[in-house]
Amino acid sequence: MLVREVSDVSTANGSCNKNHGATWSAARQAAFDCARPLGAALVPLAEAIGSALALEVRARQDIPHYASSAMDGWAVRGSGPWILVERGTRLERGTRLFPGEASTIATGGVVPEGATSILRKESGMLTGDAPGARNLVLIPEAKPGEVSPGRHIRPAGEEAAAGDVLIPAGTLLNPAHIALAAVAGHNEVAVQRKPLVAVVLTGSEVVTSGEPAPGQVRDTFGPQLGAVISRLGGVPSGQRRIGDSYEEWLAALGGAALGGAGSPAGSVSAAVSGSGQPADVIITTGGTGKSGTDHFRTVVEALGGRLLLDGIAMRPGHPAVLAALPDGRFIIGLPGNPLAAMVALITIGEPLLAALGNRQPPDTVIMTSGADFEPDPGRTRLVPCTFVHGLTIPASHTGPGMMRGLAWADGIMAVPPQGVEAGHAVQVMPLPWVQPPQFTDRPVTNEQRHAPWHA
């Protein structure tokens, strides 16, 4: 989507500080607090559906902007009978109807100046054959009031007057809103810009098709991350695949920031984004461990960035990392295991994208656990689950590298470190593709932005 920026609202980082091993709930809050809303952008009407309106839409002129006929028939002046003014006479040259005159009109046609009402075609009859002297009369069966003043005339401004607010700022635009904006004379509207999200897929062992050989793994991220990003409120903005070397990582994330070619100076993410615009967020897969072959942290440091979250006290997904670059853009480092990566993305990616899009992210829901969970001191367990008769039941096949359990799940249980007993309350994050997030239809206030996530 090509857009023009109409605001200079910064994406500079807010109040985040480096936080090693943050709790699950603290990590979600920190990811939300780190970002400020992106600016507004003017987009064509057809591209604005589903976006939040940044500036109110007003009527540029009366709607309708001229008095029109509600019926096929004749525009008339007075109570009749009338002399029909034929096409090609003075009426088409813009003069008005005089008393006792009529002119043919179609539904939606401009009502001539001086006309007092519209006579329906089925209520009138033409008489006389002399050229220029045909008469129009009411038929005997015509109902009383057929030509009362204003009858069957749609007056100008009947729907809205020029300057009326038709769509308030903050409205989540649907197709009917777009049609209303078009009726009001607009070609484009200012909407809250959604964050552009680019993806860097890593791993020399990853194959993208067929059955992997021993030592290889099939790519699980490339086919799905774009759809998940869209569900979380972002705009997918290209993917790039790299190996495991430090140089490849640095080239992918650094681009021209370190003197490389192919990107505007200072546009760290332009080398990754395929949209022609720098990405606001870069997501990487793998490389977030602390072995000699994991380069996320060293590359962020080389680029002058800083870590905002370095590990989260949760299982799976503990190695997730969130970093900020000097130009205010963000990098989310996901673990390499598929399930671990997905719960990490929902944990910190969802609130980060919501903050950039000036939304409150979907909160957790409270449900009743259908199973016992023993304590696991110091960390939150994130367990794919299904919803059955008001209970949340843990799925099977939910190891960090497994996707089978998540494929049939409705949500993710957040089991607290102290555990939970069957029949007791537990927090659940509905999966974004099972229950689409209900984005707020109004801009977030300062009070809402800094309200605690949990009472």
PDB file of C-alpha atoms in Angstrom, residues 336-454:
ATOM      1  CA  GLY A 336      13.890 -20.998  16.519  1.00  0.00           C
ATOM      2  CA  ASN A 337      11.393 -23.600  17.729  1.00  0.00           C
ATOM      3  CA  PRO A 338       7.985 -23.099  16.043  1.00  0.00           C
ATOM      4  CA  LEU A 339       5.675 -23.209  19.078  1.00  0.00           C
ATOM      5  CA  ALA A 340       8.094 -21.207  21.194  1.00  0.00           C
ATOM      6  CA  ALA A 341       8.284 -18.584  18.457  1.00  0.00           C
ATOM      7  CA  MET A 342       4.514 -18.309  18.115  1.00  0.00           C
ATOM      8  CA  VAL A 343       3.823 -17.827  21.830  1.00  0.00           C
ATOM      9  CA  ALA A 344       6.669 -15.287  21.971  1.00  0.00           C
ATOM     10  CA  LEU A 345       5.217 -13.365  19.033  1.00  0.00           C
ATOM     11  CA  ILE A 346       1.787 -13.235  20.638  1.00  0.00           C
ATOM     12  CA  THR A 347       3.296 -12.317  24.013  1.00  0.00           C
ATOM     13  CA  ILE A 348       5.354  -9.303  22.912  1.00  0.00           C
ATOM     14  CA  GLY A 349       4.584  -8.771  19.216  1.00  0.00           C
ATOM     15  CA  GLU A 350       0.863  -8.286  19.731  1.00  0.00           C
ATOM     16  CA  PRO A 351       1.188  -5.443  22.296  1.00  0.00           C
ATOM     17  CA  LEU A 352       4.035  -3.788  20.372  1.00  0.00           C
ATOM     18  CA  LEU A 353       2.058  -3.679  17.113  1.00  0.00           C
ATOM     19  CA  ALA A 354      -1.008  -2.456  18.991  1.00  0.00           C
ATOM     20  CA  ALA A 355       0.938   0.450  20.505  1.00  0.00           C
ATOM     21  CA  LEU A 356       2.376   1.448  17.128  1.00  0.00           C
ATOM     22  CA  GLY A 357      -1.127   1.326  15.637  1.00  0.00           C
ATOM     23  CA  ASN A 358      -2.589   3.411  18.501  1.00  0.00           C
ATOM     24  CA  ARG A 359      -4.749   0.544  19.733  1.00  0.00           C
ATOM     25  CA  GLN A 360      -5.307  -1.299  22.936  1.00  0.00           C
ATOM     26  CA  PRO A 361      -4.354  -4.923  22.253  1.00  0.00           C
ATOM     27  CA  PRO A 362      -6.833  -7.679  23.045  1.00  0.00           C
ATOM     28  CA  ASP A 363      -6.551  -8.516  26.720  1.00  0.00           C
ATOM     29  CA  THR A 364      -6.563 -11.984  28.160  1.00  0.00           C
ATOM     30  CA  VAL A 365      -9.863 -13.587  29.127  1.00  0.00           C
ATOM     31  CA  ILE A 366     -10.529 -15.411  32.360  1.00  0.00           C
ATOM     32  CA  MET A 367     -11.670 -19.010  31.948  1.00  0.00           C
ATOM     33  CA  THR A 368     -11.946 -22.108  34.102  1.00  0.00           C
ATOM     34  CA  SER A 369      -9.082 -24.574  33.905  1.00  0.00           C
ATOM     35  CA  GLY A 370     -10.100 -28.103  33.012  1.00  0.00           C
ATOM     36  CA  ALA A 371      -6.858 -29.628  34.295  1.00  0.00           C
ATOM     37  CA  ASP A 372      -4.427 -29.473  37.225  1.00  0.00           C
ATOM     38  CA  PHE A 373      -1.026 -27.853  36.760  1.00  0.00           C
ATOM     39  CA  GLU A 374       1.744 -28.289  39.307  1.00  0.00           C
ATOM     40  CA  PRO A 375       3.767 -25.230  40.375  1.00  0.00           C
ATOM     41  CA  ASP A 376       6.714 -24.251  38.199  1.00  0.00           C
ATOM     42  CA  PRO A 377       8.416 -21.575  40.315  1.00  0.00           C
ATOM     43  CA  GLY A 378       9.685 -18.520  38.524  1.00  0.00           C
ATOM     44  CA  ARG A 379       8.014 -18.879  35.151  1.00  0.00           C
ATOM     45  CA  THR A 380       4.662 -18.811  33.384  1.00  0.00           C
ATOM     46  CA  ARG A 381       3.699 -21.818  31.281  1.00  0.00           C
ATOM     47  CA  LEU A 382       1.989 -21.042  27.994  1.00  0.00           C
ATOM     48  CA  VAL A 383      -0.099 -24.033  26.977  1.00  0.00           C
ATOM     49  CA  PRO A 384      -2.174 -24.360  23.784  1.00  0.00           C
ATOM     50  CA  CYS A 385      -5.721 -25.270  24.765  1.00  0.00           C
ATOM     51  CA  THR A 386      -9.212 -25.875  23.456  1.00  0.00           C
ATOM     52  CA  PHE A 387     -12.488 -24.493  24.797  1.00  0.00           C
ATOM     53  CA  VAL A 388     -15.031 -27.129  25.804  1.00  0.00           C
ATOM     54  CA  HIS A 389     -18.290 -26.224  27.595  1.00  0.00           C
ATOM     55  CA  GLY A 390     -16.740 -23.205  29.292  1.00  0.00           C
ATOM     56  CA  LEU A 391     -13.556 -25.059  30.291  1.00  0.00           C
ATOM     57  CA  THR A 392     -10.100 -24.634  28.836  1.00  0.00           C
ATOM     58  CA  ILE A 393      -8.495 -28.018  28.165  1.00  0.00           C
ATOM     59  CA  PRO A 394      -4.740 -28.340  27.485  1.00  0.00           C
ATOM     60  CA  ALA A 395      -3.889 -29.709  24.050  1.00  0.00           C
ATOM     61  CA  SER A 396      -1.501 -32.573  23.427  1.00  0.00           C
ATOM     62  CA  HIS A 397       1.697 -32.401  21.373  1.00  0.00           C
ATOM     63  CA  THR A 398       2.781 -29.030  22.736  1.00  0.00           C
ATOM     64  CA  GLY A 399       6.562 -29.316  22.915  1.00  0.00           C
ATOM     65  CA  PRO A 400       8.527 -26.169  21.937  1.00  0.00           C
ATOM     66  CA  GLY A 401       9.217 -27.546  18.452  1.00  0.00           C
ATOM     67  CA  MET A 402       5.753 -28.996  17.843  1.00  0.00           C
ATOM     68  CA  MET A 403       2.875 -27.432  15.902  1.00  0.00           C
ATOM     69  CA  ARG A 404       0.302 -30.232  16.048  1.00  0.00           C
ATOM     70  CA  GLY A 405      -1.279 -29.093  19.324  1.00  0.00           C
ATOM     71  CA  LEU A 406      -1.398 -25.433  18.296  1.00  0.00           C
ATOM     72  CA  ALA A 407      -3.015 -26.324  14.965  1.00  0.00           C
ATOM     73  CA  TRP A 408      -6.194 -27.466  16.750  1.00  0.00           C
ATOM     74  CA  ALA A 409      -6.106 -25.035  19.672  1.00  0.00           C
ATOM     75  CA  ASP A 410      -8.457 -22.159  20.425  1.00  0.00           C
ATOM     76  CA  GLY A 411      -6.153 -20.239  22.731  1.00  0.00           C
ATOM     77  CA  ILE A 412      -3.096 -20.276  24.954  1.00  0.00           C
ATOM     78  CA  MET A 413      -3.404 -20.735  28.717  1.00  0.00           C
ATOM     79  CA  ALA A 414      -1.076 -18.631  30.856  1.00  0.00           C
ATOM     80  CA  VAL A 415      -0.501 -20.908  33.824  1.00  0.00           C
ATOM     81  CA  PRO A 416       1.076 -18.884  36.658  1.00  0.00           C
ATOM     82  CA  PRO A 417       4.246 -20.041  38.463  1.00  0.00           C
ATOM     83  CA  GLN A 418       2.206 -21.288  41.434  1.00  0.00           C
ATOM     84  CA  GLY A 419       0.209 -23.603  39.161  1.00  0.00           C
ATOM     85  CA  VAL A 420      -3.550 -23.917  38.966  1.00  0.00           C
ATOM     86  CA  GLU A 421      -6.118 -26.513  39.972  1.00  0.00           C
ATOM     87  CA  ALA A 422      -8.929 -27.802  37.786  1.00  0.00           C
ATOM     88  CA  GLY A 423     -12.046 -25.710  38.341  1.00  0.00           C
ATOM     89  CA  HIS A 424     -10.085 -22.549  39.147  1.00  0.00           C
ATOM     90  CA  ALA A 425      -9.612 -19.413  37.047  1.00  0.00           C
ATOM     91  CA  VAL A 426      -6.780 -19.077  34.562  1.00  0.00           C
ATOM     92  CA  GLN A 427      -5.839 -16.384  32.033  1.00  0.00           C
ATOM     93  CA  VAL A 428      -6.193 -17.301  28.366  1.00  0.00           C
ATOM     94  CA  MET A 429      -5.031 -15.548  25.205  1.00  0.00           C
ATOM     95  CA  PRO A 430      -7.435 -16.399  22.346  1.00  0.00           C
ATOM     96  CA  LEU A 431      -5.458 -17.197  19.202  1.00  0.00           C
ATOM     97  CA  PRO A 432      -5.721 -14.338  16.698  1.00  0.00           C
ATOM     98  CA  TRP A 433      -6.777 -16.603  13.851  1.00  0.00           C
ATOM     99  CA  VAL A 434      -9.468 -18.337  15.907  1.00  0.00           C
ATOM    100  CA  GLN A 435     -11.049 -15.225  17.352  1.00  0.00           C
ATOM    101  CA  PRO A 436     -10.057 -12.156  15.336  1.00  0.00           C
ATOM    102  CA  PRO A 437      -8.898  -9.352  17.631  1.00  0.00           C
ATOM    103  CA  GLN A 438     -11.510  -6.723  18.375  1.00  0.00           C
ATOM    104  CA  PHE A 439      -9.562  -3.548  17.658  1.00  0.00           C
ATOM    105  CA  THR A 440     -10.794  -0.500  19.509  1.00  0.00           C
ATOM    106  CA  ASP A 441     -12.694   1.972  17.339  1.00  0.00           C
ATOM    107  CA  ARG A 442     -11.359   5.023  19.129  1.00  0.00           C
ATOM    108  CA  PRO A 443      -7.827   6.331  19.608  1.00  0.00           C
ATOM    109  CA  VAL A 444      -6.165   5.292  22.852  1.00  0.00           C
ATOM    110  CA  THR A 445      -6.082   7.971  25.542  1.00  0.00           C
ATOM    111  CA  ASN A 446      -3.003   8.603  27.673  1.00  0.00           C
ATOM    112  CA  GLU A 447      -4.839   7.072  30.626  1.00  0.00           C
ATOM    113  CA  GLN A 448      -5.602   3.918  28.645  1.00  0.00           C
ATOM    114  CA  ARG A 449      -2.065   3.626  27.334  1.00  0.00           C
ATOM    115  CA  HIS A 450      -0.618   3.540  30.846  1.00  0.00           C
ATOM    116  CA  ALA A 451      -3.350   1.546  32.552  1.00  0.00           C
ATOM    117  CA  PRO A 452      -2.101  -1.719  34.079  1.00  0.00           C
ATOM    118  CA  TRP A 453      -2.708  -4.872  32.120  1.00  0.00           C
ATOM    119  CA  HIS A 454      -3.933  -6.792  35.134  1.00  0.00           C
TER     120      HIS A 454
END
